[in-house]
Amino acid sequence: MLGFNCTNNMAEYEACAMGIAMALKYQVKILKVYKDFALTRDTKLIPYHSYVKKLTKHFEKITFQHIHREENQMVDALETLSLMFEISQERETPILRI
């Protein structure tokens, strides 16, 4: 859970940023990100966009693949699951098999 009130698009950006940050933590060099949210249509999302853009500079290669909302049941499920787990820095997070 994020622990604060936010819109769906904010939650999607949070999930995206957390995923990218996790890839950085594990020293991933090449990353493909699947997303279904508009990057900066809403001015409230500009800080999220800026943060994600800052994170992308640490990869050798990173690409973003847009998925239409009606085709993204798996993306929605993964976003929901990612927000349901509290990540602890002190212990390893178990792998979730879908």
PDB file of N, CA and C in Angstrom:
ATOM      1  N   MET A   1       0.839  -1.174   0.000  1.00  0.00           N
ATOM      2  CA  MET A   1       0.000   0.000   0.000  1.00  0.00           C
ATOM      3  C   MET A   1       0.886   1.239   0.000  1.00  0.00           C
ATOM      4  N   LEU A   2       0.433   2.266  -0.693  1.00  0.00           N
ATOM      5  CA  LEU A   2       1.227   3.481  -0.764  1.00  0.00           C
ATOM      6  C   LEU A   2       1.179   4.274   0.530  1.00  0.00           C
ATOM      7  N   GLY A   3       0.076   4.211   1.247  1.00  0.00           N
ATOM      8  CA  GLY A   3      -0.001   4.909   2.524  1.00  0.00           C
ATOM      9  C   GLY A   3      -0.403   6.368   2.411  1.00  0.00           C
ATOM     10  N   PHE A   4      -0.888   6.793   1.255  1.00  0.00           N
ATOM     11  CA  PHE A   4      -1.382   8.160   1.098  1.00  0.00           C
ATOM     12  C   PHE A   4      -2.425   8.180  -0.009  1.00  0.00           C
ATOM     13  N   ASN A   5      -3.298   9.198   0.032  1.00  0.00           N
ATOM     14  CA  ASN A   5      -4.341   9.320  -0.977  1.00  0.00           C
ATOM     15  C   ASN A   5      -3.738   9.774  -2.295  1.00  0.00           C
ATOM     16  N   CYS A   6      -4.172   9.135  -3.380  1.00  0.00           N
ATOM     17  CA  CYS A   6      -3.671   9.524  -4.692  1.00  0.00           C
ATOM     18  C   CYS A   6      -4.628   9.030  -5.767  1.00  0.00           C
ATOM     19  N   THR A   7      -4.459   9.566  -6.966  1.00  0.00           N
ATOM     20  CA  THR A   7      -5.270   9.140  -8.103  1.00  0.00           C
ATOM     21  C   THR A   7      -4.713   7.832  -8.654  1.00  0.00           C
ATOM     22  N   ASN A   8      -5.484   7.186  -9.548  1.00  0.00           N
ATOM     23  CA  ASN A   8      -5.004   5.962 -10.193  1.00  0.00           C
ATOM     24  C   ASN A   8      -3.711   6.212 -10.957  1.00  0.00           C
ATOM     25  N   ASN A   9      -3.649   7.338 -11.682  1.00  0.00           N
ATOM     26  CA  ASN A   9      -2.441   7.640 -12.449  1.00  0.00           C
ATOM     27  C   ASN A   9      -1.244   7.869 -11.536  1.00  0.00           C
ATOM     28  N   MET A  10      -1.468   8.506 -10.392  1.00  0.00           N
ATOM     29  CA  MET A  10      -0.376   8.683  -9.428  1.00  0.00           C
ATOM     30  C   MET A  10       0.099   7.325  -8.921  1.00  0.00           C
ATOM     31  N   ALA A  11      -0.838   6.441  -8.612  1.00  0.00           N
ATOM     32  CA  ALA A  11      -0.479   5.101  -8.137  1.00  0.00           C
ATOM     33  C   ALA A  11       0.293   4.343  -9.207  1.00  0.00           C
ATOM     34  N   GLU A  12      -0.105   4.502 -10.472  1.00  0.00           N
ATOM     35  CA  GLU A  12       0.607   3.837 -11.558  1.00  0.00           C
ATOM     36  C   GLU A  12       2.024   4.384 -11.692  1.00  0.00           C
ATOM     37  N   TYR A  13       2.176   5.691 -11.561  1.00  0.00           N
ATOM     38  CA  TYR A  13       3.518   6.282 -11.592  1.00  0.00           C
ATOM     39  C   TYR A  13       4.352   5.793 -10.411  1.00  0.00           C
ATOM     40  N   GLU A  14       3.738   5.715  -9.228  1.00  0.00           N
ATOM     41  CA  GLU A  14       4.447   5.220  -8.048  1.00  0.00           C
ATOM     42  C   GLU A  14       4.927   3.789  -8.283  1.00  0.00           C
ATOM     43  N   ALA A  15       4.044   2.947  -8.821  1.00  0.00           N
ATOM     44  CA  ALA A  15       4.413   1.557  -9.096  1.00  0.00           C
ATOM     45  C   ALA A  15       5.537   1.499 -10.125  1.00  0.00           C
ATOM     46  N   CYS A  16       5.452   2.328 -11.145  1.00  0.00           N
ATOM     47  CA  CYS A  16       6.488   2.389 -12.174  1.00  0.00           C
ATOM     48  C   CYS A  16       7.821   2.807 -11.563  1.00  0.00           C
ATOM     49  N   ALA A  17       7.807   3.869 -10.776  1.00  0.00           N
ATOM     50  CA  ALA A  17       9.034   4.369 -10.149  1.00  0.00           C
ATOM     51  C   ALA A  17       9.628   3.330  -9.203  1.00  0.00           C
ATOM     52  N   MET A  18       8.777   2.639  -8.437  1.00  0.00           N
ATOM     53  CA  MET A  18       9.275   1.614  -7.519  1.00  0.00           C
ATOM     54  C   MET A  18       9.908   0.462  -8.290  1.00  0.00           C
ATOM     55  N   GLY A  19       9.290   0.082  -9.408  1.00  0.00           N
ATOM     56  CA  GLY A  19       9.848  -0.995 -10.226  1.00  0.00           C
ATOM     57  C   GLY A  19      11.191  -0.617 -10.823  1.00  0.00           C
ATOM     58  N   ILE A  20      11.287   0.610 -11.328  1.00  0.00           N
ATOM     59  CA  ILE A  20      12.549   1.087 -11.904  1.00  0.00           C
ATOM     60  C   ILE A  20      13.621   1.177 -10.819  1.00  0.00           C
ATOM     61  N   ALA A  21      13.247   1.693  -9.651  1.00  0.00           N
ATOM     62  CA  ALA A  21      14.200   1.789  -8.540  1.00  0.00           C
ATOM     63  C   ALA A  21      14.684   0.403  -8.115  1.00  0.00           C
ATOM     64  N   MET A  22      13.793  -0.572  -8.112  1.00  0.00           N
ATOM     65  CA  MET A  22      14.178  -1.939  -7.755  1.00  0.00           C
ATOM     66  C   MET A  22      15.143  -2.508  -8.795  1.00  0.00           C
ATOM     67  N   ALA A  23      14.888  -2.224 -10.065  1.00  0.00           N
ATOM     68  CA  ALA A  23      15.807  -2.677 -11.120  1.00  0.00           C
ATOM     69  C   ALA A  23      17.190  -2.054 -10.923  1.00  0.00           C
ATOM     70  N   LEU A  24      17.229  -0.788 -10.532  1.00  0.00           N
ATOM     71  CA  LEU A  24      18.511  -0.130 -10.259  1.00  0.00           C
ATOM     72  C   LEU A  24      19.223  -0.785  -9.081  1.00  0.00           C
ATOM     73  N   LYS A  25      18.460  -1.093  -8.049  1.00  0.00           N
ATOM     74  CA  LYS A  25      19.041  -1.720  -6.858  1.00  0.00           C
ATOM     75  C   LYS A  25      19.735  -3.029  -7.215  1.00  0.00           C
ATOM     76  N   TYR A  26      19.137  -3.775  -8.138  1.00  0.00           N
ATOM     77  CA  TYR A  26      19.705  -5.057  -8.545  1.00  0.00           C
ATOM     78  C   TYR A  26      20.610  -4.934  -9.767  1.00  0.00           C
ATOM     79  N   GLN A  27      21.013  -3.718 -10.069  1.00  0.00           N
ATOM     80  CA  GLN A  27      21.994  -3.405 -11.105  1.00  0.00           C
ATOM     81  C   GLN A  27      21.602  -3.898 -12.494  1.00  0.00           C
ATOM     82  N   VAL A  28      20.310  -3.820 -12.797  1.00  0.00           N
ATOM     83  CA  VAL A  28      19.830  -4.133 -14.140  1.00  0.00           C
ATOM     84  C   VAL A  28      20.357  -3.054 -15.075  1.00  0.00           C
ATOM     85  N   LYS A  29      20.851  -3.447 -16.229  1.00  0.00           N
ATOM     86  CA  LYS A  29      21.430  -2.483 -17.175  1.00  0.00           C
ATOM     87  C   LYS A  29      20.485  -2.150 -18.322  1.00  0.00           C
ATOM     88  N   ILE A  30      19.658  -3.129 -18.723  1.00  0.00           N
ATOM     89  CA  ILE A  30      18.723  -2.940 -19.830  1.00  0.00           C
ATOM     90  C   ILE A  30      17.335  -3.279 -19.304  1.00  0.00           C
ATOM     91  N   LEU A  31      16.384  -2.367 -19.503  1.00  0.00           N
ATOM     92  CA  LEU A  31      15.045  -2.540 -18.937  1.00  0.00           C
ATOM     93  C   LEU A  31      13.989  -2.126 -19.948  1.00  0.00           C
ATOM     94  N   LYS A  32      12.923  -2.916 -20.020  1.00  0.00           N
ATOM     95  CA  LYS A  32      11.760  -2.563 -20.834  1.00  0.00           C
ATOM     96  C   LYS A  32      10.584  -2.417 -19.878  1.00  0.00           C
ATOM     97  N   VAL A  33       9.956  -1.248 -19.890  1.00  0.00           N
ATOM     98  CA  VAL A  33       8.860  -0.929 -18.981  1.00  0.00           C
ATOM     99  C   VAL A  33       7.560  -0.916 -19.780  1.00  0.00           C
ATOM    100  N   TYR A  34       6.581  -1.680 -19.322  1.00  0.00           N
ATOM    101  CA  TYR A  34       5.261  -1.689 -19.945  1.00  0.00           C
ATOM    102  C   TYR A  34       4.357  -0.803 -19.116  1.00  0.00           C
ATOM    103  N   LYS A  35       3.648   0.106 -19.785  1.00  0.00           N
ATOM    104  CA  LYS A  35       2.813   1.061 -19.055  1.00  0.00           C
ATOM    105  C   LYS A  35       1.532   1.319 -19.825  1.00  0.00           C
ATOM    106  N   ASP A  36       0.539   1.803 -19.104  1.00  0.00           N
ATOM    107  CA  ASP A  36      -0.715   2.166 -19.758  1.00  0.00           C
ATOM    108  C   ASP A  36      -1.160   3.570 -19.395  1.00  0.00           C
ATOM    109  N   PHE A  37      -0.310   4.336 -18.743  1.00  0.00           N
ATOM    110  CA  PHE A  37      -0.710   5.667 -18.308  1.00  0.00           C
ATOM    111  C   PHE A  37      -0.092   6.735 -19.195  1.00  0.00           C
ATOM    112  N   ALA A  38      -0.801   7.844 -19.317  1.00  0.00           N
ATOM    113  CA  ALA A  38      -0.294   8.981 -20.078  1.00  0.00           C
ATOM    114  C   ALA A  38       0.806   9.647 -19.265  1.00  0.00           C
ATOM    115  N   LEU A  39       1.856  10.078 -19.925  1.00  0.00           N
ATOM    116  CA  LEU A  39       3.004  10.576 -19.175  1.00  0.00           C
ATOM    117  C   LEU A  39       2.746  11.871 -18.430  1.00  0.00           C
ATOM    118  N   THR A  40       2.298  12.922 -19.073  1.00  0.00           N
ATOM    119  CA  THR A  40       2.152  14.189 -18.345  1.00  0.00           C
ATOM    120  C   THR A  40       0.902  14.961 -18.749  1.00  0.00           C
ATOM    121  N   ARG A  41      -0.193  14.303 -18.953  1.00  0.00           N
ATOM    122  CA  ARG A  41      -1.426  15.023 -19.293  1.00  0.00           C
ATOM    123  C   ARG A  41      -1.909  15.889 -18.135  1.00  0.00           C
ATOM    124  N   ASP A  42      -1.726  15.413 -16.942  1.00  0.00           N
ATOM    125  CA  ASP A  42      -2.172  16.110 -15.738  1.00  0.00           C
ATOM    126  C   ASP A  42      -0.962  16.792 -15.099  1.00  0.00           C
ATOM    127  N   THR A  43      -1.086  18.073 -14.781  1.00  0.00           N
ATOM    128  CA  THR A  43       0.048  18.802 -14.198  1.00  0.00           C
ATOM    129  C   THR A  43       0.492  18.205 -12.862  1.00  0.00           C
ATOM    130  N   LYS A  44      -0.414  17.516 -12.162  1.00  0.00           N
ATOM    131  CA  LYS A  44      -0.040  16.873 -10.902  1.00  0.00           C
ATOM    132  C   LYS A  44       0.947  15.726 -11.129  1.00  0.00           C
ATOM    133  N   LEU A  45       1.022  15.229 -12.366  1.00  0.00           N
ATOM    134  CA  LEU A  45       1.898  14.103 -12.669  1.00  0.00           C
ATOM    135  C   LEU A  45       3.298  14.528 -13.090  1.00  0.00           C
ATOM    136  N   ILE A  46       3.510  15.808 -13.322  1.00  0.00           N
ATOM    137  CA  ILE A  46       4.819  16.283 -13.789  1.00  0.00           C
ATOM    138  C   ILE A  46       5.948  15.899 -12.829  1.00  0.00           C
ATOM    139  N   PRO A  47       5.779  16.050 -11.504  1.00  0.00           N
ATOM    140  CA  PRO A  47       6.863  15.618 -10.604  1.00  0.00           C
ATOM    141  C   PRO A  47       7.172  14.119 -10.725  1.00  0.00           C
ATOM    142  N   TYR A  48       6.145  13.300 -10.927  1.00  0.00           N
ATOM    143  CA  TYR A  48       6.357  11.866 -11.108  1.00  0.00           C
ATOM    144  C   TYR A  48       7.146  11.616 -12.391  1.00  0.00           C
ATOM    145  N   HIS A  49       6.741  12.283 -13.457  1.00  0.00           N
ATOM    146  CA  HIS A  49       7.431  12.136 -14.742  1.00  0.00           C
ATOM    147  C   HIS A  49       8.900  12.536 -14.602  1.00  0.00           C
ATOM    148  N   SER A  50       9.151  13.638 -13.923  1.00  0.00           N
ATOM    149  CA  SER A  50      10.529  14.109 -13.731  1.00  0.00           C
ATOM    150  C   SER A  50      11.355  13.094 -12.946  1.00  0.00           C
ATOM    151  N   TYR A  51      10.759  12.523 -11.915  1.00  0.00           N
ATOM    152  CA  TYR A  51      11.466  11.541 -11.096  1.00  0.00           C
ATOM    153  C   TYR A  51      11.794  10.281 -11.905  1.00  0.00           C
ATOM    154  N   VAL A  52      10.809   9.781 -12.652  1.00  0.00           N
ATOM    155  CA  VAL A  52      11.039   8.593 -13.481  1.00  0.00           C
ATOM    156  C   VAL A  52      12.115   8.886 -14.522  1.00  0.00           C
ATOM    157  N   LYS A  53      12.053  10.067 -15.122  1.00  0.00           N
ATOM    158  CA  LYS A  53      13.054  10.452 -16.123  1.00  0.00           C
ATOM    159  C   LYS A  53      14.454  10.478 -15.501  1.00  0.00           C
ATOM    160  N   LYS A  54      14.550  10.971 -14.275  1.00  0.00           N
ATOM    161  CA  LYS A  54      15.839  11.013 -13.569  1.00  0.00           C
ATOM    162  C   LYS A  54      16.371   9.597 -13.337  1.00  0.00           C
ATOM    163  N   LEU A  55      15.490   8.683 -12.970  1.00  0.00           N
ATOM    164  CA  LEU A  55      15.901   7.296 -12.736  1.00  0.00           C
ATOM    165  C   LEU A  55      16.406   6.627 -14.009  1.00  0.00           C
ATOM    166  N   THR A  56      15.818   6.980 -15.144  1.00  0.00           N
ATOM    167  CA  THR A  56      16.167   6.312 -16.403  1.00  0.00           C
ATOM    168  C   THR A  56      17.599   6.591 -16.842  1.00  0.00           C
ATOM    169  N   LYS A  57      18.201   7.638 -16.345  1.00  0.00           N
ATOM    170  CA  LYS A  57      19.563   8.001 -16.751  1.00  0.00           C
ATOM    171  C   LYS A  57      20.608   7.002 -16.260  1.00  0.00           C
ATOM    172  N   HIS A  58      20.226   6.107 -15.361  1.00  0.00           N
ATOM    173  CA  HIS A  58      21.167   5.156 -14.780  1.00  0.00           C
ATOM    174  C   HIS A  58      21.233   3.827 -15.535  1.00  0.00           C
ATOM    175  N   PHE A  59      20.492   3.703 -16.628  1.00  0.00           N
ATOM    176  CA  PHE A  59      20.468   2.461 -17.396  1.00  0.00           C
ATOM    177  C   PHE A  59      21.268   2.612 -18.684  1.00  0.00           C
ATOM    178  N   GLU A  60      21.841   1.498 -19.143  1.00  0.00           N
ATOM    179  CA  GLU A  60      22.464   1.508 -20.464  1.00  0.00           C
ATOM    180  C   GLU A  60      21.386   1.716 -21.522  1.00  0.00           C
ATOM    181  N   LYS A  61      20.255   1.034 -21.315  1.00  0.00           N
ATOM    182  CA  LYS A  61      19.131   1.162 -22.246  1.00  0.00           C
ATOM    183  C   LYS A  61      17.840   0.932 -21.470  1.00  0.00           C
ATOM    184  N   ILE A  62      16.889   1.815 -21.680  1.00  0.00           N
ATOM    185  CA  ILE A  62      15.559   1.643 -21.090  1.00  0.00           C
ATOM    186  C   ILE A  62      14.538   2.069 -22.133  1.00  0.00           C
ATOM    187  N   THR A  63      13.515   1.250 -22.309  1.00  0.00           N
ATOM    188  CA  THR A  63      12.448   1.573 -23.254  1.00  0.00           C
ATOM    189  C   THR A  63      11.112   1.471 -22.530  1.00  0.00           C
ATOM    190  N   PHE A  64      10.176   2.261 -23.006  1.00  0.00           N
ATOM    191  CA  PHE A  64       8.825   2.261 -22.458  1.00  0.00           C
ATOM    192  C   PHE A  64       7.874   1.814 -23.556  1.00  0.00           C
ATOM    193  N   GLN A  65       7.130   0.764 -23.287  1.00  0.00           N
ATOM    194  CA  GLN A  65       6.173   0.220 -24.242  1.00  0.00           C
ATOM    195  C   GLN A  65       4.766   0.536 -23.741  1.00  0.00           C
ATOM    196  N   HIS A  66       4.014   1.313 -24.524  1.00  0.00           N
ATOM    197  CA  HIS A  66       2.644   1.657 -24.137  1.00  0.00           C
ATOM    198  C   HIS A  66       1.716   0.487 -24.429  1.00  0.00           C
ATOM    199  N   ILE A  67       0.861   0.187 -23.483  1.00  0.00           N
ATOM    200  CA  ILE A  67      -0.154  -0.849 -23.638  1.00  0.00           C
ATOM    201  C   ILE A  67      -1.506  -0.177 -23.464  1.00  0.00           C
ATOM    202  N   HIS A  68      -2.406  -0.409 -24.407  1.00  0.00           N
ATOM    203  CA  HIS A  68      -3.748   0.176 -24.295  1.00  0.00           C
ATOM    204  C   HIS A  68      -4.469  -0.416 -23.090  1.00  0.00           C
ATOM    205  N   ARG A  69      -5.228   0.422 -22.408  1.00  0.00           N
ATOM    206  CA  ARG A  69      -5.901   0.001 -21.170  1.00  0.00           C
ATOM    207  C   ARG A  69      -6.716  -1.278 -21.339  1.00  0.00           C
ATOM    208  N   GLU A  70      -7.387  -1.416 -22.463  1.00  0.00           N
ATOM    209  CA  GLU A  70      -8.231  -2.595 -22.652  1.00  0.00           C
ATOM    210  C   GLU A  70      -7.414  -3.868 -22.875  1.00  0.00           C
ATOM    211  N   GLU A  71      -6.128  -3.739 -23.112  1.00  0.00           N
ATOM    212  CA  GLU A  71      -5.268  -4.900 -23.353  1.00  0.00           C
ATOM    213  C   GLU A  71      -4.343  -5.193 -22.174  1.00  0.00           C
ATOM    214  N   ASN A  72      -4.570  -4.571 -21.037  1.00  0.00           N
ATOM    215  CA  ASN A  72      -3.549  -4.637 -19.989  1.00  0.00           C
ATOM    216  C   ASN A  72      -3.990  -5.304 -18.695  1.00  0.00           C
ATOM    217  N   GLN A  73      -4.766  -6.345 -18.766  1.00  0.00           N
ATOM    218  CA  GLN A  73      -5.208  -7.005 -17.544  1.00  0.00           C
ATOM    219  C   GLN A  73      -4.020  -7.457 -16.696  1.00  0.00           C
ATOM    220  N   MET A  74      -2.966  -7.970 -17.334  1.00  0.00           N
ATOM    221  CA  MET A  74      -1.796  -8.424 -16.583  1.00  0.00           C
ATOM    222  C   MET A  74      -1.085  -7.241 -15.930  1.00  0.00           C
ATOM    223  N   VAL A  75      -0.963  -6.134 -16.649  1.00  0.00           N
ATOM    224  CA  VAL A  75      -0.321  -4.943 -16.090  1.00  0.00           C
ATOM    225  C   VAL A  75      -1.105  -4.455 -14.882  1.00  0.00           C
ATOM    226  N   ASP A  76      -2.428  -4.383 -15.007  1.00  0.00           N
ATOM    227  CA  ASP A  76      -3.259  -3.953 -13.879  1.00  0.00           C
ATOM    228  C   ASP A  76      -3.081  -4.884 -12.680  1.00  0.00           C
ATOM    229  N   ALA A  77      -3.046  -6.189 -12.937  1.00  0.00           N
ATOM    230  CA  ALA A  77      -2.881  -7.147 -11.846  1.00  0.00           C
ATOM    231  C   ALA A  77      -1.526  -6.969 -11.164  1.00  0.00           C
ATOM    232  N   LEU A  78      -0.473  -6.780 -11.952  1.00  0.00           N
ATOM    233  CA  LEU A  78       0.859  -6.591 -11.376  1.00  0.00           C
ATOM    234  C   LEU A  78       0.949  -5.290 -10.593  1.00  0.00           C
ATOM    235  N   GLU A  79       0.321  -4.227 -11.113  1.00  0.00           N
ATOM    236  CA  GLU A  79       0.312  -2.954 -10.381  1.00  0.00           C
ATOM    237  C   GLU A  79      -0.375  -3.119  -9.039  1.00  0.00           C
ATOM    238  N   THR A  80      -1.531  -3.785  -9.067  1.00  0.00           N
ATOM    239  CA  THR A  80      -2.280  -4.002  -7.835  1.00  0.00           C
ATOM    240  C   THR A  80      -1.458  -4.827  -6.850  1.00  0.00           C
ATOM    241  N   LEU A  81      -0.853  -5.905  -7.334  1.00  0.00           N
ATOM    242  CA  LEU A  81      -0.037  -6.747  -6.456  1.00  0.00           C
ATOM    243  C   LEU A  81       1.156  -5.990  -5.893  1.00  0.00           C
ATOM    244  N   SER A  82       1.787  -5.169  -6.714  1.00  0.00           N
ATOM    245  CA  SER A  82       2.973  -4.444  -6.241  1.00  0.00           C
ATOM    246  C   SER A  82       2.628  -3.478  -5.119  1.00  0.00           C
ATOM    247  N   LEU A  83       1.418  -2.962  -5.133  1.00  0.00           N
ATOM    248  CA  LEU A  83       1.018  -2.010  -4.104  1.00  0.00           C
ATOM    249  C   LEU A  83       0.498  -2.698  -2.841  1.00  0.00           C
ATOM    250  N   MET A  84       0.282  -4.010  -2.915  1.00  0.00           N
ATOM    251  CA  MET A  84      -0.236  -4.745  -1.765  1.00  0.00           C
ATOM    252  C   MET A  84       0.869  -5.226  -0.831  1.00  0.00           C
ATOM    253  N   PHE A  85       2.104  -5.250  -1.316  1.00  0.00           N
ATOM    254  CA  PHE A  85       3.206  -5.780  -0.524  1.00  0.00           C
ATOM    255  C   PHE A  85       4.056  -4.662   0.022  1.00  0.00           C
ATOM    256  N   GLU A  86       4.343  -4.747   1.294  1.00  0.00           N
ATOM    257  CA  GLU A  86       5.240  -3.793   1.919  1.00  0.00           C
ATOM    258  C   GLU A  86       6.654  -4.355   1.814  1.00  0.00           C
ATOM    259  N   ILE A  87       7.528  -3.605   1.204  1.00  0.00           N
ATOM    260  CA  ILE A  87       8.893  -4.073   0.995  1.00  0.00           C
ATOM    261  C   ILE A  87       9.746  -3.670   2.182  1.00  0.00           C
ATOM    262  N   SER A  88      10.411  -4.639   2.744  1.00  0.00           N
ATOM    263  CA  SER A  88      11.291  -4.397   3.884  1.00  0.00           C
ATOM    264  C   SER A  88      12.734  -4.395   3.402  1.00  0.00           C
ATOM    265  N   GLN A  89      13.490  -3.404   3.818  1.00  0.00           N
ATOM    266  CA  GLN A  89      14.899  -3.332   3.451  1.00  0.00           C
ATOM    267  C   GLN A  89      15.729  -4.334   4.253  1.00  0.00           C
ATOM    268  N   GLU A  90      15.201  -4.818   5.376  1.00  0.00           N
ATOM    269  CA  GLU A  90      15.959  -5.705   6.250  1.00  0.00           C
ATOM    270  C   GLU A  90      15.924  -7.159   5.808  1.00  0.00           C
ATOM    271  N   ARG A  91      14.938  -7.528   5.015  1.00  0.00           N
ATOM    272  CA  ARG A  91      14.849  -8.933   4.630  1.00  0.00           C
ATOM    273  C   ARG A  91      14.538  -9.036   3.145  1.00  0.00           C
ATOM    274  N   GLU A  92      14.809 -10.192   2.612  1.00  0.00           N
ATOM    275  CA  GLU A  92      14.555 -10.431   1.203  1.00  0.00           C
ATOM    276  C   GLU A  92      13.063 -10.628   0.987  1.00  0.00           C
ATOM    277  N   THR A  93      12.524 -10.027  -0.050  1.00  0.00           N
ATOM    278  CA  THR A  93      11.115 -10.162  -0.378  1.00  0.00           C
ATOM    279  C   THR A  93      10.907 -11.460  -1.146  1.00  0.00           C
ATOM    280  N   PRO A  94       9.939 -12.291  -0.747  1.00  0.00           N
ATOM    281  CA  PRO A  94       9.728 -13.561  -1.441  1.00  0.00           C
ATOM    282  C   PRO A  94       9.216 -13.343  -2.862  1.00  0.00           C
ATOM    283  N   ILE A  95       9.532 -14.277  -3.730  1.00  0.00           N
ATOM    284  CA  ILE A  95       9.066 -14.219  -5.111  1.00  0.00           C
ATOM    285  C   ILE A  95       7.602 -14.611  -5.131  1.00  0.00           C
ATOM    286  N   LEU A  96       6.790 -13.855  -5.853  1.00  0.00           N
ATOM    287  CA  LEU A  96       5.371 -14.144  -5.996  1.00  0.00           C
ATOM    288  C   LEU A  96       5.154 -14.777  -7.356  1.00  0.00           C
ATOM    289  N   ARG A  97       4.656 -15.983  -7.394  1.00  0.00           N
ATOM    290  CA  ARG A  97       4.406 -16.677  -8.662  1.00  0.00           C
ATOM    291  C   ARG A  97       2.941 -16.501  -9.041  1.00  0.00           C
ATOM    292  N   ILE A  98       2.728 -16.082 -10.281  1.00  0.00           N
ATOM    293  CA  ILE A  98       1.367 -15.829 -10.759  1.00  0.00           C
ATOM    294  C   ILE A  98       0.946 -16.956 -11.676  1.00  0.00           C
TER     295      ILE A  98
END
